[in-house]
Tab-separated table of C-alpha atoms and ligand atoms in Angstrom:
chain	number	residue	atom	x	y	z
A	168	MET	CA	117.106	38.368	26.500
A	169	ALA	CA	116.380	38.030	22.815
A	170	GLU	CA	115.209	41.151	21.066
A	171	TYR	CA	111.651	41.101	19.799
A	172	HIS	CA	110.718	43.103	16.729
A	173	PRO	CA	107.099	42.606	15.760
A	174	ASN	CA	107.448	45.584	13.469
A	175	PRO	CA	110.722	45.310	11.498
A	176	GLN	CA	110.662	49.025	10.755
A	177	TYR	CA	111.766	49.680	14.298
A	178	ARG	CA	114.915	47.739	15.126
A	179	HIS	CA	115.346	49.311	18.550
A	180	ALA	CA	112.078	47.890	19.879
A	181	ARG	CA	112.630	45.657	22.903
A	182	ARG	CA	110.731	42.764	24.376
A	183	LEU	CA	108.445	43.567	27.255
A	184	PRO	CA	109.775	42.260	30.573
A	185	ILE	CA	107.051	39.676	31.012
A	186	GLY	CA	107.037	35.920	31.256
A	187	ARG	CA	106.402	33.852	28.124
A	188	ASN	CA	104.220	31.257	29.734
A	189	HIS	CA	101.864	33.498	31.618
A	190	PRO	CA	98.438	31.802	31.838
A	191	GLN	CA	96.309	34.902	31.239
A	192	PRO	CA	96.136	37.046	28.115
A	193	TRP	CA	97.828	40.452	28.388
A	194	GLU	CA	96.028	43.695	27.701
A	195	HIS	CA	98.178	46.761	27.165
A	196	VAL	CA	96.714	50.136	28.112
A	197	VAL	CA	98.630	53.318	27.309
A	198	SER	CA	97.716	56.474	29.223
A	199	ILE	CA	97.709	59.628	27.114
A	200	SER	CA	97.756	63.175	28.489
A	201	GLY	CA	98.544	65.127	25.329
A	202	GLY	CA	101.997	65.953	26.680
A	203	LYS	CA	105.339	65.052	25.150
A	204	ASP	CA	106.093	62.039	27.357
A	205	SER	CA	102.787	60.271	26.886
A	206	THR	CA	102.927	60.997	23.157
A	207	ALA	CA	106.370	59.384	23.010
A	208	LEU	CA	104.904	56.459	24.943
A	209	TYR	CA	102.076	56.108	22.440
A	210	LEU	CA	104.551	56.159	19.548
A	211	LEU	CA	106.699	53.570	21.286
A	212	ALA	CA	103.675	51.310	21.729
A	213	ILE	CA	102.987	51.604	17.993
A	214	GLU	CA	106.578	50.593	17.287
A	215	ARG	CA	106.265	47.537	19.475
A	216	GLY	CA	103.607	46.311	17.082
A	217	MET	CA	101.254	44.614	19.536
A	218	PRO	CA	97.586	45.534	20.050
A	219	PHE	CA	96.979	48.124	22.716
A	220	THR	CA	94.322	50.494	24.023
A	221	ALA	CA	95.118	54.196	24.342
A	222	VAL	CA	93.091	56.263	26.779
A	223	PHE	CA	92.877	59.947	27.635
A	224	ALA	CA	91.080	61.187	30.770
A	225	ASP	CA	89.310	64.449	30.036
A	226	THR	CA	89.268	66.766	33.049
A	227	GLY	CA	87.319	69.460	31.185
A	228	HIS	CA	90.115	71.823	32.155
A	229	GLU	CA	92.678	71.356	29.374
A	230	HIS	CA	93.847	73.909	26.847
A	231	PRO	CA	91.898	73.640	23.536
A	232	ALA	CA	95.199	72.883	21.785
A	233	THR	CA	95.586	69.775	23.925
A	234	TYR	CA	92.128	68.484	23.015
A	235	GLU	CA	92.841	69.085	19.359
A	236	TYR	CA	96.227	67.398	19.640
A	237	VAL	CA	94.809	64.283	21.304
A	238	ASP	CA	91.979	64.164	18.759
A	239	ARG	CA	94.424	64.155	15.842
A	240	LEU	CA	97.276	62.099	17.241
A	241	ALA	CA	95.979	58.658	16.258
A	242	ASP	CA	95.427	59.666	12.641
A	243	LEU	CA	98.764	61.409	12.365
A	244	ALA	CA	100.688	58.572	13.974
A	245	GLY	CA	98.741	55.744	12.363
A	246	GLY	CA	97.969	54.207	15.754
A	247	PRO	CA	94.826	52.940	17.457
A	248	PRO	CA	92.118	55.467	18.347
A	249	ILE	CA	92.524	57.254	21.648
A	250	LEU	CA	89.542	56.598	23.896
A	251	ARG	CA	88.300	59.496	25.962
A	252	VAL	CA	87.010	58.863	29.471
A	253	LYS	CA	85.393	61.474	31.694
A	254	ALA	CA	84.423	61.469	35.351
A	255	ASP	CA	80.702	61.807	36.057
A	256	PHE	CA	79.644	63.436	39.333
A	257	THR	CA	75.881	63.400	38.741
A	258	GLU	CA	75.108	61.182	41.738
A	259	ALA	CA	77.603	62.885	44.011
A	260	MET	CA	76.121	66.266	43.177
A	261	ALA	CA	72.591	65.036	43.917
A	262	ARG	CA	73.799	63.790	47.324
A	263	LYS	CA	75.521	67.087	48.016
A	264	ARG	CA	72.396	69.033	47.022
A	265	ALA	CA	70.315	66.959	49.454
A	266	PHE	CA	72.956	67.533	52.138
A	267	ILE	CA	72.912	71.289	51.590
A	268	LEU	CA	69.119	71.482	51.805
A	269	GLY	CA	68.952	69.138	54.776
A	270	LYS	CA	71.896	70.245	56.928
A	271	TRP	CA	72.955	73.763	56.127
A	272	PRO	CA	69.861	75.552	57.543
A	273	ALA	CA	70.312	73.746	60.859
A	274	ALA	CA	73.955	74.840	60.840
A	275	GLY	CA	72.867	78.459	60.670
A	276	VAL	CA	73.582	79.126	56.996
A	277	PRO	CA	71.187	81.842	55.742
A	278	MET	CA	68.384	80.414	53.547
A	279	GLU	CA	69.339	82.689	50.676
A	280	ARG	CA	72.793	81.047	50.560
A	281	VAL	CA	71.324	77.564	51.025
A	282	GLU	CA	68.984	78.022	48.065
A	283	ARG	CA	71.696	79.510	45.852
A	284	ALA	CA	74.076	76.633	46.635
A	285	ALA	CA	71.380	73.993	46.036
A	286	ALA	CA	70.405	75.593	42.727
A	287	LEU	CA	74.029	75.564	41.564
A	288	MET	CA	74.527	71.909	42.424
A	289	VAL	CA	73.728	70.458	39.011
A	290	PRO	CA	76.269	68.849	36.651
A	291	THR	CA	77.965	71.272	34.289
A	292	GLY	CA	79.625	68.648	32.095
A	293	ILE	CA	83.026	69.991	33.196
A	294	PRO	CA	84.425	67.290	35.482
A	295	PHE	CA	86.942	69.601	37.158
A	296	LEU	CA	84.277	72.121	38.122
A	297	ASP	CA	81.745	69.471	39.161
A	298	LEU	CA	84.328	67.850	41.412
A	299	VAL	CA	85.175	71.197	43.004
A	300	MET	CA	81.466	71.783	43.683
A	301	VAL	CA	81.061	68.368	45.269
A	302	LYS	CA	84.074	68.986	47.522
A	303	GLY	CA	83.250	72.639	48.143
A	304	ARG	CA	86.885	73.496	47.522
A	305	PHE	CA	89.687	73.260	44.994
A	306	PRO	CA	92.291	70.519	45.311
A	307	GLY	CA	95.609	71.411	46.921
A	308	ALA	CA	98.972	69.954	47.800
A	309	LYS	CA	97.663	68.326	50.967
A	310	SER	CA	94.406	67.137	49.402
A	311	ARG	CA	95.194	66.357	45.805
A	312	PHE	CA	91.969	64.597	44.954
A	313	CYS	CA	91.984	65.856	41.360
A	314	THR	CA	94.317	63.279	39.809
A	315	ASP	CA	92.554	60.391	41.446
A	316	GLU	CA	88.978	61.500	40.821
A	317	LEU	CA	89.433	63.075	37.390
A	318	LYS	CA	91.943	60.722	35.801
A	319	ILE	CA	92.548	57.491	37.657
A	320	VAL	CA	88.925	56.702	38.560
A	321	PRO	CA	87.487	57.206	35.046
A	322	MET	CA	90.351	55.186	33.551
A	323	TRP	CA	89.670	52.468	36.091
A	324	TYR	CA	85.954	52.141	35.390
A	325	GLY	CA	86.209	52.924	31.685
A	326	VAL	CA	89.086	50.671	30.686
A	327	GLN	CA	91.080	48.906	33.388
A	328	LYS	CA	88.450	47.267	35.564
A	329	PRO	CA	86.608	45.601	32.635
A	330	ILE	CA	89.912	44.054	31.507
A	331	LEU	CA	90.760	42.701	34.953
A	332	ALA	CA	87.229	41.574	35.750
A	333	ALA	CA	87.293	39.533	32.523
A	334	GLY	CA	90.267	37.605	33.883
A	335	ARG	CA	92.904	39.262	31.754
A	336	THR	CA	96.199	40.732	32.880
A	337	LEU	CA	96.573	44.494	32.684
A	338	VAL	CA	99.823	46.117	31.603
A	339	SER	CA	99.433	49.811	32.297
A	340	TRP	CA	101.933	51.875	30.286
A	341	MET	CA	102.972	55.071	32.049
A	342	GLY	CA	104.933	57.941	30.535
A	343	VAL	CA	107.119	58.590	33.546
A	344	ARG	CA	110.790	59.594	33.246
A	345	GLY	CA	113.190	59.229	36.134
A	346	GLU	CA	115.077	62.473	35.471
A	347	GLU	CA	111.960	64.533	36.114
A	348	SER	CA	112.177	64.342	39.891
A	349	LEU	CA	113.574	62.438	42.839
A	350	ALA	CA	110.215	60.768	43.419
A	351	ARG	CA	110.133	59.458	39.852
A	352	ARG	CA	113.808	58.475	39.794
A	353	ASP	CA	113.215	55.716	42.322
A	354	LEU	CA	110.312	54.126	40.463
A	355	SER	CA	110.966	50.849	38.742
A	356	ARG	CA	110.432	50.203	35.069
A	357	TRP	CA	108.174	47.263	35.773
A	358	GLN	CA	106.223	46.416	38.910
A	359	ARG	CA	103.156	44.575	40.115
A	360	MET	CA	100.507	47.011	41.311
A	361	ASN	CA	96.999	47.377	42.610
A	362	PRO	CA	95.513	49.671	39.948
A	363	ALA	CA	92.324	50.461	41.884
A	364	PRO	CA	92.175	54.188	42.714
A	365	TYR	CA	92.853	55.189	46.321
A	366	SER	CA	89.470	56.894	46.582
A	367	LEU	CA	87.521	53.652	46.085
A	368	ARG	CA	85.958	51.850	48.996
A	369	LYS	CA	88.197	49.346	50.747
A	370	GLY	CA	86.197	46.362	49.479
A	371	GLU	CA	86.743	47.358	45.891
A	372	ARG	CA	90.450	47.960	46.411
A	373	ASP	CA	90.741	44.607	48.156
A	374	GLN	CA	89.067	42.882	45.229
A	375	ALA	CA	91.510	44.502	42.826
A	376	GLN	CA	94.396	43.248	44.944
A	377	GLY	CA	93.778	39.745	43.625
A	378	TRP	CA	93.807	40.748	39.964
A	379	ARG	CA	96.988	40.772	37.926
A	380	ALA	CA	98.076	44.237	36.962
A	381	TYR	CA	101.495	45.695	36.201
A	382	ALA	CA	102.830	49.191	35.905
A	383	TYR	CA	105.145	49.487	32.910
A	384	ARG	CA	107.332	52.582	32.513
A	385	PRO	CA	109.336	51.951	29.364
A	386	ILE	CA	110.642	55.514	29.005
A	387	HIS	CA	111.805	55.744	32.615
A	388	ALA	CA	115.473	56.089	31.587
A	389	TRP	CA	114.792	58.428	28.684
A	390	LYS	CA	116.074	61.989	28.550
A	391	ARG	CA	114.020	64.918	27.340
A	392	ASP	CA	115.860	64.807	23.997
A	393	ASP	CA	114.924	61.131	23.552
A	394	VAL	CA	111.285	62.074	23.872
A	395	PHE	CA	111.507	64.719	21.167
A	396	ALA	CA	113.617	62.386	18.996
A	397	MET	CA	110.754	59.893	19.135
A	398	HIS	CA	108.381	62.590	17.894
A	399	ASP	CA	110.820	63.404	15.066
A	400	ARG	CA	111.183	59.775	14.047
A	401	HIS	CA	107.440	59.600	13.462
A	402	GLY	CA	107.128	63.057	11.951
A	403	ILE	CA	104.817	64.094	14.803
A	404	ALA	CA	105.096	67.633	16.169
A	405	PRO	CA	104.789	67.908	19.963
A	406	ASN	CA	101.754	69.589	21.488
A	407	PRO	CA	101.957	73.201	20.183
A	408	LEU	CA	101.856	74.557	23.740
A	409	TYR	CA	105.546	73.664	24.100
A	410	ALA	CA	106.450	75.910	21.171
A	411	GLN	CA	104.586	78.715	22.936
A	412	GLY	CA	106.748	78.285	26.015
A	413	ALA	CA	104.866	75.758	28.137
A	414	ASP	CA	107.006	73.430	30.203
A	415	ARG	CA	104.139	71.034	30.823
A	416	VAL	CA	100.623	70.455	29.555
A	417	GLY	CA	97.552	69.203	31.380
A	418	CYS	CA	95.082	71.150	33.472
A	419	TRP	CA	95.322	74.730	32.329
A	420	PRO	CA	96.357	75.923	34.784
A	421	CYS	CA	97.284	73.147	37.160
A	422	ILE	CA	96.759	73.783	40.852
A	423	PHE	CA	100.551	73.489	41.113
A	424	ALA	CA	101.292	76.027	38.377
A	425	LYS	CA	104.527	77.898	38.957
A	426	LYS	CA	105.039	81.596	38.482
A	427	ASP	CA	106.432	81.084	34.958
A	428	GLU	CA	103.375	79.117	33.906
A	429	LEU	CA	101.043	81.802	35.214
A	430	ARG	CA	103.030	84.422	33.319
A	431	LEU	CA	102.714	82.325	30.173
A	432	ILE	CA	98.953	81.986	30.626
A	433	GLY	CA	98.670	85.718	31.204
A	434	ARG	CA	100.537	86.272	27.943
A	435	ILE	CA	98.979	83.712	25.586
A	436	ASP	CA	95.575	82.854	27.106
A	437	PRO	CA	94.375	85.521	29.559
A	438	ALA	CA	90.732	84.513	29.013
A	439	VAL	CA	91.302	81.399	31.094
A	440	ILE	CA	91.715	83.606	34.159
A	441	GLU	CA	88.132	84.800	33.803
A	442	ARG	CA	86.934	81.211	33.591
A	443	VAL	CA	88.788	80.182	36.733
A	444	GLU	CA	87.645	83.338	38.496
A	445	GLU	CA	84.043	82.374	37.692
A	446	TRP	CA	84.737	78.892	39.075
A	447	GLU	CA	86.054	80.461	42.290
A	448	THR	CA	82.759	82.331	42.653
A	449	ILE	CA	80.713	79.171	42.059
A	450	ALA	CA	82.884	77.116	44.399
A	451	GLY	CA	82.576	79.819	47.057
A	452	ASP	CA	78.798	79.816	46.687
A	453	VAL	CA	78.560	76.063	47.239
A	454	SER	CA	81.059	76.075	50.095
A	455	LYS	CA	79.771	76.458	53.641
A	456	ARG	CA	82.697	78.812	54.278
A	457	GLY	CA	81.466	81.015	51.440
A	458	GLU	CA	84.923	81.325	49.885
A	459	ALA	CA	87.109	79.135	47.681
A	460	THR	CA	90.321	79.955	45.859
A	461	PHE	CA	91.888	78.042	42.981
A	462	PHE	CA	95.333	78.108	44.584
A	463	CYS	CA	95.625	76.965	48.156
A	464	VAL	CA	96.053	80.049	50.350
A	465	THR	CA	98.300	78.309	52.842
A	466	ASP	CA	100.811	77.855	50.012
A	467	ASP	CA	100.627	81.566	49.292
A	468	PRO	CA	103.667	83.484	50.595
A	469	LEU	CA	101.531	86.616	50.776
A	470	TYR	CA	98.928	85.019	53.047
A	471	GLU	CA	99.198	85.755	56.744
A	472	HIS	CA	98.076	82.836	58.813
A	473	GLY	CA	94.780	83.419	60.612
A	474	THR	CA	93.560	86.203	58.346
A	475	LYS	CA	90.286	85.876	56.447
A	476	VAL	CA	90.481	84.233	53.040
A	477	GLU	CA	88.927	86.359	50.335
A	478	ARG	CA	88.797	85.713	46.615
A	479	GLY	CA	89.611	89.325	45.849
A	480	GLN	CA	92.815	89.097	47.804
A	481	HIS	CA	93.845	85.454	47.354
A	482	GLY	CA	92.031	84.347	44.199
A	483	ILE	CA	93.535	83.639	40.821
A	484	ARG	CA	93.273	87.261	39.714
A	485	SER	CA	95.545	88.450	42.495
A	486	LYS	CA	97.866	85.495	41.913
A	487	MET	CA	98.156	86.478	38.258
A	488	GLN	CA	99.027	90.031	39.234
A	489	TRP	CA	101.657	88.696	41.581
A	490	ALA	CA	103.064	86.428	38.852
A	491	MET	CA	103.231	89.228	36.299
A	492	THR	CA	105.339	91.443	38.531
A	493	ALA	CA	109.083	91.114	38.917
A	494	HIS	CA	109.005	91.551	42.688
A	495	GLY	CA	105.660	90.087	43.547
A	496	GLY	CA	106.400	88.558	46.916
A	497	ARG	CA	108.549	85.731	48.137
A	498	GLN	CA	109.226	82.854	45.776
A	499	TYR	CA	107.671	79.563	46.622
A	500	ASP	CA	107.882	76.291	44.829
A	501	LEU	CA	104.641	74.419	44.600
A	502	MET	CA	106.194	71.791	42.381
A	503	ALA	CA	108.381	70.690	45.255
A	504	ARG	CA	105.190	69.951	47.150
A	505	PHE	CA	103.704	68.353	44.091
A	506	GLU	CA	106.599	65.913	43.895
A	507	ALA	CA	106.208	65.101	47.549
A	508	GLY	CA	102.787	63.692	46.806
A	509	ALA	CA	101.820	60.263	45.605
A	510	SER	CA	99.780	59.276	42.623
A	511	CYS	CA	100.713	61.892	40.021
A	512	SER	CA	104.393	61.173	40.411
A	513	GLU	CA	104.021	57.455	40.203
A	514	ILE	CA	101.763	57.045	37.263
A	515	GLY	CA	102.502	60.106	35.181
A	516	ALA	CA	98.781	60.869	34.893
A	517	CYS	CA	99.633	64.549	35.185
A	518	GLU	CA	102.561	65.632	33.085
B	676	SF4	S1	97.258	68.440	36.134
B	676	SF4	FE1	97.299	69.420	38.176
B	676	SF4	S2	95.184	70.118	38.563
B	676	SF4	FE2	95.112	68.610	36.868
B	676	SF4	S3	94.678	66.650	37.840
B	676	SF4	FE3	96.908	66.816	37.674
B	676	SF4	S4	97.596	67.725	39.640
B	676	SF4	FE4	95.374	68.063	39.450
């Protein structure tokens, strides 16, 4: 295949694996997370020299450094602006409030708790927290609704669906590298896909089935060093969280945070623990069970099956204490469970 260099400054740029005589116009959409891989992807898209849309899904639960990094990236790199999309749970929260007022009293929940939960059920402007309130729980390995609802859905409605509904072909660029995990290794660089989020109603997913959309993973074969080399070539420093010891960026912390990440947060940003602790209290108040913990208790090696879940014992504060100790209980690897899941691994929405 002939090499294609729309921008002669970058001789390594390669033609996209798409047909020349395709009847519909292509629209390239690059997903940005603020992490090293999606930044490299953005820089690669600039090198390719064709028009593209860059989009960042704001969960409301990122480190301030990540927001600042995403805000400045386009100017620093000389690329297109990075659109910010955000999930809105206003309607879902109104439905949940009506459900609480209508059903909880009949289920025997004391009126004091019913009224407190209903009063809390108003949008906070923090998508992560609003979603947790709607669900009455935090996401976990077996119910990872966060990626879909906080990232994929807003990207779908904000950017992807309008492109497809207008009869154009979507090329969704994903910053996924095969060496990151077994699940990612087996993904192909280029594949036809149904981009409609899994959480949509069947009718909407069926409609999307007929639209032309492709997943494009141009850095799939790249090594970690290639990613940083791309930053260097453009004179762009990676997200400063890496220099502070972070292995990944994204939700801060992620529900799959490992012990090392919790230690890092305890060292460089302990205030975030208070915020998450407050969220646990709110989530507990709007949960019929009366308790909610940021990390799934059944993944907790210190949790004995069948015992009562309590924030004081299983909440983020106790998890931080466990992480900060050298002998804080059995090791467990949430990331292994993370990789066993679906959407995050495939699309690289969570780095
Ligand atoms: S980074 Fe973690 S918590 Fe955030 S959406 Fe992805 S999987 Fe969920």
